[in-house]
Short mmCIF file of C-alpha atoms in Angstrom, two decimals:
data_model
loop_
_atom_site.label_atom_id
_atom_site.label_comp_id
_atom_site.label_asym_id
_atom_site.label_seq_id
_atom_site.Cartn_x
_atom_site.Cartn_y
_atom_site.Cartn_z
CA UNK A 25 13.44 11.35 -60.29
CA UNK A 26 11.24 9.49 -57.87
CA UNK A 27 14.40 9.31 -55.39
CA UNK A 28 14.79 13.04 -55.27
CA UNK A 29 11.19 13.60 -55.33
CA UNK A 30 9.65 15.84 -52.49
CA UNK A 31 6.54 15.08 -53.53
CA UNK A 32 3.89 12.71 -51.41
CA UNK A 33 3.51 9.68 -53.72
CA UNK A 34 -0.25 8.86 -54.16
CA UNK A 35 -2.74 10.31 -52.27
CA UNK A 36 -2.35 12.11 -48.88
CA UNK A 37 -4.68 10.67 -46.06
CA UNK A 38 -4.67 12.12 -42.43
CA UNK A 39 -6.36 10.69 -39.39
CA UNK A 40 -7.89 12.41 -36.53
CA UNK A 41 -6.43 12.65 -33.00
CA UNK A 42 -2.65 13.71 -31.76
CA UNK A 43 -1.30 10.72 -31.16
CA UNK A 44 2.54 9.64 -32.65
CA UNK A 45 5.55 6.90 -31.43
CA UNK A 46 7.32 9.51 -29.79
CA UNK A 47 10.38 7.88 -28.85
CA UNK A 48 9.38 4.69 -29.07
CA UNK A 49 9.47 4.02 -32.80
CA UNK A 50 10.68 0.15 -31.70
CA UNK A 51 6.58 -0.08 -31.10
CA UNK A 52 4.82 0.39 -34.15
CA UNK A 53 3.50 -2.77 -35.74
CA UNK A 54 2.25 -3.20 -39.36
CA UNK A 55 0.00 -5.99 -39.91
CA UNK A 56 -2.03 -6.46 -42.69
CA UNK A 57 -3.73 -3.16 -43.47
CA UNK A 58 -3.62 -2.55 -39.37
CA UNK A 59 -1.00 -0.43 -37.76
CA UNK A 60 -0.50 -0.80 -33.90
CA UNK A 61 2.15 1.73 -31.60
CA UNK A 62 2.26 3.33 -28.48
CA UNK A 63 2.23 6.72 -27.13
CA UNK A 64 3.57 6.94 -24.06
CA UNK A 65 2.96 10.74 -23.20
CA UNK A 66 -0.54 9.92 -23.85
CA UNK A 67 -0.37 6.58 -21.93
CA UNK A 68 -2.07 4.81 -24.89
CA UNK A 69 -1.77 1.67 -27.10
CA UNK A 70 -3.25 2.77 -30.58
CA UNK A 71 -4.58 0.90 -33.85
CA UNK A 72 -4.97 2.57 -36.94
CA UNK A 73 -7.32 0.40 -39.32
CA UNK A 74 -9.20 1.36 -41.94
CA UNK A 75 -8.58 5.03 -41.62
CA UNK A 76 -9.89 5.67 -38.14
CA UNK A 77 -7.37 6.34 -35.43
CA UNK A 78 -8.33 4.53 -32.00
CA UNK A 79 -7.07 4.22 -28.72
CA UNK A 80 -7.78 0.52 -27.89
CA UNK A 81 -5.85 1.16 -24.49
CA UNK A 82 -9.10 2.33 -23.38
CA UNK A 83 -11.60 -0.32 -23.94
CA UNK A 84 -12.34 -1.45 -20.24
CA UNK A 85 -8.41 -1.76 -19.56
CA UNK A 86 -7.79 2.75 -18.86
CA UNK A 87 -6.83 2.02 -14.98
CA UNK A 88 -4.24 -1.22 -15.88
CA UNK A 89 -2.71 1.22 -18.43
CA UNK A 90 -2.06 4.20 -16.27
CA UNK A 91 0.02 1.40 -14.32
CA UNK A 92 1.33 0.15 -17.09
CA UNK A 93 3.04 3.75 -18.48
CA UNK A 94 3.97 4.65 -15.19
CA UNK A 95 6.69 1.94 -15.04
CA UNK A 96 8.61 4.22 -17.23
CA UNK A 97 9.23 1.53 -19.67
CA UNK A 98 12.46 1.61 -21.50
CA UNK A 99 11.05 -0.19 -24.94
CA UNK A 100 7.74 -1.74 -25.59
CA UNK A 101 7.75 -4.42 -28.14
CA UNK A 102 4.84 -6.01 -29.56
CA UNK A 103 3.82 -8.70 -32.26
CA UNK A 104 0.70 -10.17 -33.76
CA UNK A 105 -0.37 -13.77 -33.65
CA UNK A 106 -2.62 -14.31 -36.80
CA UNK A 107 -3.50 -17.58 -36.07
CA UNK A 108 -5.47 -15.76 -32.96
CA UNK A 109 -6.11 -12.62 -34.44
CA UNK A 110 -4.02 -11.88 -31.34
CA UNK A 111 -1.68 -8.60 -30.57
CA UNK A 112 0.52 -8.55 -28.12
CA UNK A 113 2.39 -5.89 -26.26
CA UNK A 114 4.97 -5.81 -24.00
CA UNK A 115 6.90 -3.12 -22.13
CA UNK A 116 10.27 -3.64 -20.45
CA UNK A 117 12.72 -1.99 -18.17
CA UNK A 118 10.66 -0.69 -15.96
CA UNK A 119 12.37 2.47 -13.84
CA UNK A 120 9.89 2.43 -10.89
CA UNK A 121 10.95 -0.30 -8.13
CA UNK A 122 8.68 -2.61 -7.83
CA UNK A 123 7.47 -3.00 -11.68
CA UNK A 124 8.36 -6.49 -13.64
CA UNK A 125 7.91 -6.59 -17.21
CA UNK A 126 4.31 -7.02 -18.36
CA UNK A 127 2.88 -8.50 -21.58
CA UNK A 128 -0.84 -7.92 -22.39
CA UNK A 129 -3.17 -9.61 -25.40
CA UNK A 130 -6.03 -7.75 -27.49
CA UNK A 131 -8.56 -10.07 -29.23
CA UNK A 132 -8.61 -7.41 -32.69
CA UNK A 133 -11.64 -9.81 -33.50
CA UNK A 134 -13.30 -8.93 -30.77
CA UNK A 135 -11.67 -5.75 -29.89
CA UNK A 136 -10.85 -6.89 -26.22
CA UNK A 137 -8.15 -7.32 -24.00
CA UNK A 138 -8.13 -10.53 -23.06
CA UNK A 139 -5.05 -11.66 -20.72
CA UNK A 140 -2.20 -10.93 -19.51
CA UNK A 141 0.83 -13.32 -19.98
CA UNK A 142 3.92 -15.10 -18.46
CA UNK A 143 6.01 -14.12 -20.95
CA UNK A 144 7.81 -11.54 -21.55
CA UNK A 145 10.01 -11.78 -24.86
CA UNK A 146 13.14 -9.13 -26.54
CA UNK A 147 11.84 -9.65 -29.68
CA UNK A 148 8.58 -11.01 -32.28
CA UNK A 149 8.43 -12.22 -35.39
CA UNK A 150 5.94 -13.87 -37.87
CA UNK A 151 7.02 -16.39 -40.92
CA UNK A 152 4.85 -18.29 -42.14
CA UNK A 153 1.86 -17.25 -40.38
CA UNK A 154 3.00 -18.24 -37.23
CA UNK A 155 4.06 -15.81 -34.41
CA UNK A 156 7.95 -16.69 -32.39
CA UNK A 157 9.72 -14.41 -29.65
CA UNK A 158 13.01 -14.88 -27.99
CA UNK A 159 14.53 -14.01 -25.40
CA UNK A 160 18.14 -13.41 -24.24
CA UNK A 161 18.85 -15.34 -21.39
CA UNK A 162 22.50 -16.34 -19.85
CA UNK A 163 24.46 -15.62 -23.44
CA UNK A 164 21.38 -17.28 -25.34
CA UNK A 165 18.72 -16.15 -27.50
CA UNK A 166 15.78 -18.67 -26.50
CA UNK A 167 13.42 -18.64 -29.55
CA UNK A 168 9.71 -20.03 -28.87
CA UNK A 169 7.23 -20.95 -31.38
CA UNK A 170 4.05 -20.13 -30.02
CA UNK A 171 2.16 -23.04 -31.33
CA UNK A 172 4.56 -25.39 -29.36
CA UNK A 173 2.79 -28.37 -27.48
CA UNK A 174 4.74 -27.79 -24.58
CA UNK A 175 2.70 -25.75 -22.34
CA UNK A 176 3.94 -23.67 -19.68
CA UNK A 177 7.03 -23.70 -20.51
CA UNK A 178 8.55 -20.44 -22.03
CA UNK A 179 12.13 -20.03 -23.24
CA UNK A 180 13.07 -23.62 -21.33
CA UNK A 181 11.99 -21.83 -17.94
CA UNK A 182 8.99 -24.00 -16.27
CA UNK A 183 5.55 -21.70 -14.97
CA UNK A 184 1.91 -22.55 -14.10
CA UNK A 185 -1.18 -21.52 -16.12
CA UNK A 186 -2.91 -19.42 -13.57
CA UNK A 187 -6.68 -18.09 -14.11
CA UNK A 188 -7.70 -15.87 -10.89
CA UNK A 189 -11.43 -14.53 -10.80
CA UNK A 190 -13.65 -12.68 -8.32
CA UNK A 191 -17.18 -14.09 -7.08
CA UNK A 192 -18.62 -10.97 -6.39
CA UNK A 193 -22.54 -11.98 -7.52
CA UNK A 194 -24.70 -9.13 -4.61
CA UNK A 195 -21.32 -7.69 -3.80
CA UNK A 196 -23.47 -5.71 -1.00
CA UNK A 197 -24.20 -8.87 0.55
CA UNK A 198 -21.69 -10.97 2.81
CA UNK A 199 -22.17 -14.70 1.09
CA UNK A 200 -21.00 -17.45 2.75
CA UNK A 201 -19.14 -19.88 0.03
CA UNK A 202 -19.84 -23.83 0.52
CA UNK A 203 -18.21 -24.65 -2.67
CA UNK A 204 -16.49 -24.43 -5.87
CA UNK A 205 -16.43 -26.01 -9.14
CA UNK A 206 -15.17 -25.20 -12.84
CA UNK A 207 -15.90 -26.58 -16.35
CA UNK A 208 -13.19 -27.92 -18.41
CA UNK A 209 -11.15 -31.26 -19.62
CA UNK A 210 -9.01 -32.42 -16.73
CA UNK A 211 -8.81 -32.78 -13.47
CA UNK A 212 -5.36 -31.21 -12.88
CA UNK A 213 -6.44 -27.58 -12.20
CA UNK A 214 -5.78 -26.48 -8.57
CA UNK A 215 -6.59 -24.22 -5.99
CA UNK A 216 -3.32 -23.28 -4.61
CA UNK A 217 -3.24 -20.75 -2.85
CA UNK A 218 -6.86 -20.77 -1.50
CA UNK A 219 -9.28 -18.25 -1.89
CA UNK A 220 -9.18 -14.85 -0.14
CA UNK A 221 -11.94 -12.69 0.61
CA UNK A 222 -12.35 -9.12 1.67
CA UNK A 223 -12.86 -10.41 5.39
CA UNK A 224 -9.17 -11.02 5.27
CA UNK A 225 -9.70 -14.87 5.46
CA UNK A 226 -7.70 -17.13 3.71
CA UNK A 227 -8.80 -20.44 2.53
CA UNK A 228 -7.09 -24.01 2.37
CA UNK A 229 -6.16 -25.64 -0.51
CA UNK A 230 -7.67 -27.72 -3.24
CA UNK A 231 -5.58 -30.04 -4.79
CA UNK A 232 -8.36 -32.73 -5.90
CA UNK A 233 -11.68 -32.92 -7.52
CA UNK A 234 -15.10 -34.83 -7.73
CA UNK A 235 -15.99 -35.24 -11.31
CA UNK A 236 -19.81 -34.88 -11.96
CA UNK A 237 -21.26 -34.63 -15.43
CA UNK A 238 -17.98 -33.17 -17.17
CA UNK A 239 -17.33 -30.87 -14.16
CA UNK A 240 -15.37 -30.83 -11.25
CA UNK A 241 -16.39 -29.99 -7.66
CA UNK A 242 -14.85 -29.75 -4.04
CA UNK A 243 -16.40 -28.26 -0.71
CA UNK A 244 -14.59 -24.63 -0.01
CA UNK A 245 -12.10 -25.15 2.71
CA UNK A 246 -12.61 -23.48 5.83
CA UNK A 247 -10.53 -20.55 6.40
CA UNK A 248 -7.06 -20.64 7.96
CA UNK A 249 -5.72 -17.15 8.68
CA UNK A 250 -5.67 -15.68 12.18
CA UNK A 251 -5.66 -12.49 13.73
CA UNK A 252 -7.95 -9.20 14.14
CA UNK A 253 -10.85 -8.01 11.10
CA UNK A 254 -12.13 -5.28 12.47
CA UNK A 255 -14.80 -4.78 15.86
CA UNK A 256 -18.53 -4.80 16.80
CA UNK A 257 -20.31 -2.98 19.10
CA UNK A 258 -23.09 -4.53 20.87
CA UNK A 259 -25.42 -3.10 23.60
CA UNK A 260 -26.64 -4.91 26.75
CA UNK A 261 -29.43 -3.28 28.46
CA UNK A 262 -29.20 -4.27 32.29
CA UNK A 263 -31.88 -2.75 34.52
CA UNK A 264 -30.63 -1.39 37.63
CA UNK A 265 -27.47 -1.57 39.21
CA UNK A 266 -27.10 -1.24 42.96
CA UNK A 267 -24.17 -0.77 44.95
CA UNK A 268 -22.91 -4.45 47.25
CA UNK A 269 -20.62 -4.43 50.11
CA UNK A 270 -17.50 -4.71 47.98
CA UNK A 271 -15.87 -2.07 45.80
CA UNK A 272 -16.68 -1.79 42.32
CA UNK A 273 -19.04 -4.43 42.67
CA UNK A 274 -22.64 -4.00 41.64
CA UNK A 275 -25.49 -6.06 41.10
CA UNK A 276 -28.26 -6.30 38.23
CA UNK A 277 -31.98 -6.34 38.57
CA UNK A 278 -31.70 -8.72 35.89
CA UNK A 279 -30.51 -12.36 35.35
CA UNK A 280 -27.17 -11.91 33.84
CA UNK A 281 -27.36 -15.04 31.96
CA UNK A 282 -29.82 -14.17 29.82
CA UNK A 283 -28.84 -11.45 28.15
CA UNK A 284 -25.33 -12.34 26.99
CA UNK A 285 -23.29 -10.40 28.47
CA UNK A 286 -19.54 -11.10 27.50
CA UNK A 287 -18.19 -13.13 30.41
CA UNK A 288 -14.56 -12.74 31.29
CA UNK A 289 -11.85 -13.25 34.27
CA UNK A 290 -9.75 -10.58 35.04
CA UNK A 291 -8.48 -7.75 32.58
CA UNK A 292 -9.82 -8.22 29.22
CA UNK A 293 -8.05 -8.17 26.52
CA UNK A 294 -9.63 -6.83 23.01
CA UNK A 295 -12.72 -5.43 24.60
CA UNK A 296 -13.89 -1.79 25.61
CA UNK A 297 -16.74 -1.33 27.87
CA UNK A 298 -18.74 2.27 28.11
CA UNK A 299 -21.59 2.18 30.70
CA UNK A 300 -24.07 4.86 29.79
CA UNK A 301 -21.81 6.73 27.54
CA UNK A 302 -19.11 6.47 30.57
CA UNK A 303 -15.58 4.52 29.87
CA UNK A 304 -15.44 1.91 32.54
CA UNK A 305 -13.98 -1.71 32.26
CA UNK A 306 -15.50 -5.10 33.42
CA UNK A 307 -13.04 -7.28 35.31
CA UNK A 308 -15.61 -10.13 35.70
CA UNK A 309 -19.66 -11.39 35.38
CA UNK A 310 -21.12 -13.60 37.71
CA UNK A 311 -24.00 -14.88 36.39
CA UNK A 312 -25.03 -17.13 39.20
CA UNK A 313 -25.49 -13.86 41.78
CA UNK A 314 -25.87 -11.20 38.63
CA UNK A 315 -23.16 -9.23 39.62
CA UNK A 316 -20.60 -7.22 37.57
CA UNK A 317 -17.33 -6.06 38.83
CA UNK A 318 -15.98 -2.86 37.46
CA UNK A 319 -12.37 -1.69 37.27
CA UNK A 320 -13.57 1.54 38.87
CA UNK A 321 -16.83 2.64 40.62
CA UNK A 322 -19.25 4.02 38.32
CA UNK A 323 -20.75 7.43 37.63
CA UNK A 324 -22.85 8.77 40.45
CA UNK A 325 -25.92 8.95 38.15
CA UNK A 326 -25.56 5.48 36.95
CA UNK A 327 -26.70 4.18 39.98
CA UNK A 328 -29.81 2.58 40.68
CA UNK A 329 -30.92 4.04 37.04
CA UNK A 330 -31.91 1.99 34.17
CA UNK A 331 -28.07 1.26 32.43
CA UNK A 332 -27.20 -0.12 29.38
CA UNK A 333 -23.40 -1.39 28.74
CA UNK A 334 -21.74 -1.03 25.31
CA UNK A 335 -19.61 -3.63 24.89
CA UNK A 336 -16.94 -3.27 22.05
CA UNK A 337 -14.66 -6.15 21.14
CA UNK A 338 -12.12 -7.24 18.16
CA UNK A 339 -13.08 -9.62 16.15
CA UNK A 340 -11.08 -12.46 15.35
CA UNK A 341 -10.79 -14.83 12.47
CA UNK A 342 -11.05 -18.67 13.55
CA UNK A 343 -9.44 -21.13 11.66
CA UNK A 344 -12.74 -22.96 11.95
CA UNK A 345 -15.05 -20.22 10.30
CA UNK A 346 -16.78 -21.10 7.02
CA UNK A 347 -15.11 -18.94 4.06
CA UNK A 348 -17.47 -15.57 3.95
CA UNK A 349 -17.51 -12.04 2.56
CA UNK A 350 -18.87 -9.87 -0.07
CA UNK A 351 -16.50 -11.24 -2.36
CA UNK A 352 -13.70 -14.09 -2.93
CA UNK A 353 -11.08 -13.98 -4.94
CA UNK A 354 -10.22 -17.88 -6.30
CA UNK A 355 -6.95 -18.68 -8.36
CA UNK A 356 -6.60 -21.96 -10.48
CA UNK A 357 -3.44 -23.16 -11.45
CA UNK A 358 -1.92 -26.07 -13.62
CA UNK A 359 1.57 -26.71 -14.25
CA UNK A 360 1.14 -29.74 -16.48
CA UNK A 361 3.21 -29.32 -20.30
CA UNK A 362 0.15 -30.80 -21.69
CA UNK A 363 -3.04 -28.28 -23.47
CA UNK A 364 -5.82 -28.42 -21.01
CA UNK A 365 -8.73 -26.24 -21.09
CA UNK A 366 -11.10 -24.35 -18.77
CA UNK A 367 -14.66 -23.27 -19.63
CA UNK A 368 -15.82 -21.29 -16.50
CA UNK A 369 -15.57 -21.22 -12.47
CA UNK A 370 -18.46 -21.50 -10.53
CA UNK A 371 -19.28 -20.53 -6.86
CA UNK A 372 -21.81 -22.24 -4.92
CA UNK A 373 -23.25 -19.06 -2.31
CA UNK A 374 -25.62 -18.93 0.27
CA UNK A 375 -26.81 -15.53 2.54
CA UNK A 376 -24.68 -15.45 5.84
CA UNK A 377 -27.19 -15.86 8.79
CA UNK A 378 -24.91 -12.59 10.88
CA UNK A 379 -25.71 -10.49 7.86
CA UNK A 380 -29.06 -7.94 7.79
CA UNK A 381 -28.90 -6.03 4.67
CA UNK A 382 -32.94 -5.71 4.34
CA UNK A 383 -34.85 -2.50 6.01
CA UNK A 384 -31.79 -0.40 6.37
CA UNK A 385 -31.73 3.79 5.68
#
């Protein structure tokens, strides 16, 4: 009778919200009195706990999982680690080039996402309280018990630990970065590559430590990248400029050398020069007989009137420039198979001298 029954057995409860597995029934995830699945039309990752529907995609994580559901994943799978009150998700099979499988960890604790993560299994599985995966790999399934104590090394293939963060403390203020230093239990962490910041530099490395009080400190490397970061535009005010007996020559009432006026020989390169609003170019400065030679003669009315020059030029990264920006982004890695941990990063900052933030409109 209870077979052929079309009657709901017990009590009928319906949550809020229109939300289902579509076609991804390979999703859902019972655990304990928790259910976990996705909805990919909605592009969300849901719970259902203690009869309340939620979308937990959207607790601080909304722009990674537009990303996420536009790979057009084939399958997601997911599992839960109870030892870590831990769920995992991952999708596979992405259909837009350029997307790799991605795995993802909410703290259901906490009710945070957490991490992302290296690997990237088939298939979970609990028994006795402890979470495994595997993963097909040249004619094998590689299982992996996820309390191993071999780090870094999932399904026999060898990868770093890698924690990136961004020092963005005043992001409206360009900091210049004189060191670095994090809190944990070993010395083996590394800062490979170096740190990048949004003036396109590019730091060196850091492959060893000072240890001081239970935490470990280097200098920041000086940057190493090379090539254009934008321009400036200064303006030189000049006095008067008279004609001289040769063309396109013409001399300043004022002493050239104090003023700073960009000195070069012959055609510049990475410069433009408007005198008075006028495009003109400077082939040279002589700032022992204050006079500036033009590429062409200059505007009738710019003669022997007050002139000011606006000098634009590139600017340039120097592999001898301190590391400086409104913010850096700094990557640790460890590729040890032994469990090391690490507390916190720290940035030591101070106000770049070039940089005028105060009395602006």
């Amino acid at each position: 009778n209870v077979a052929i029954s079309t009657n709901v057995l017990g009590q009928a409860r319906y949550s809020s919200g229109d939300y289902g597995c579509g076609g991804h029934p390979e999703a859902v995830l019972i655990q304990d009195n928790d259910v976990f699945f996705v909805d990919e039309s909605r592009q969300a990752v849901m719970r259902l706990g203690g009869e309340q529907l939620a979308p937990i995609s959207e607790k601080n994580m909304s722009s990674f999982f537009e990303d996420f559901f536009k790979a057009g994943h084939a399958k997601y799978v997911s599992g839960y680690d109870p030892r870590i009150s831990t769920y995992f998700i991952t999708g596979y099979g992405g259909t837009v080039d350029g997307y790799e499988p991605q795995t993802v960890g909410y703290d259901v604790a906490r009710g945070v996402w957490q991490s992302k993560y290296s690997f990237t299994p088939d298939v979970y599985a609990n028994q006795n309280n402890m979470l495994y995966s595997a993963k097909y790999t040249s004619g094998n399934n590689i299982f992996w018990r996820h309390d191993s104590a071999t780090r870094n090394n999932f399904y026999g293939t060898a990868a770093n630990s890698e924690v990136e963060m961004v020092s963005k403390t005043s992001p409206s203020r360009v900091k210049v970065y004189n060191a670095v230093s994090y809190e944990g239990d070993s010395a083996l962490w590394e800062m490979n590559p170096g740190a990048k910041t949004d003036l396109g530099q590019t730091s060196g490395t850091i492959t060893s430590w000072s240890e001081k009080e239970g935490s470990y400190y280097a200098s920041m490397p000086r940057n190493t990248s090379t090539g254009a970061f934008g321009s400036i535009t200064e303006d030189f005010f000049v006095g008067t400029l008279s004609s001289t007996s040769d063309t396109f020559n013409y001399k300043s009432s004022l002493r050239l050398s104090r003023i700073g006026l960009p000195t070069v020989s012959g055609p510049p390169t990475g410069i433009s020069v408007k005198v008075n609003e006028n495009a003109n170019e400077i082939l040279s400065v002589n700032t022992s007989t204050d006079v500036i030679q033009f590429a062409s003669n200059l505007q009738e009315g710019d003669v022997g009137q007050d002139c000011t020059i606006s000098v634009t030029r590139d600017l340039t990264k120097s592999t001898e420039d301190v590391m400086r920006g409104h913010y850096a982004k700094i990557k640790l890695t460890n590729s040890s198979n032994a469990k090391h941990e690490l507390y916190c990063i720290n940035t030591h900052i101070t106000d770049s001298k070039s940089h005028h933030p105060l009395g602006q409109q």
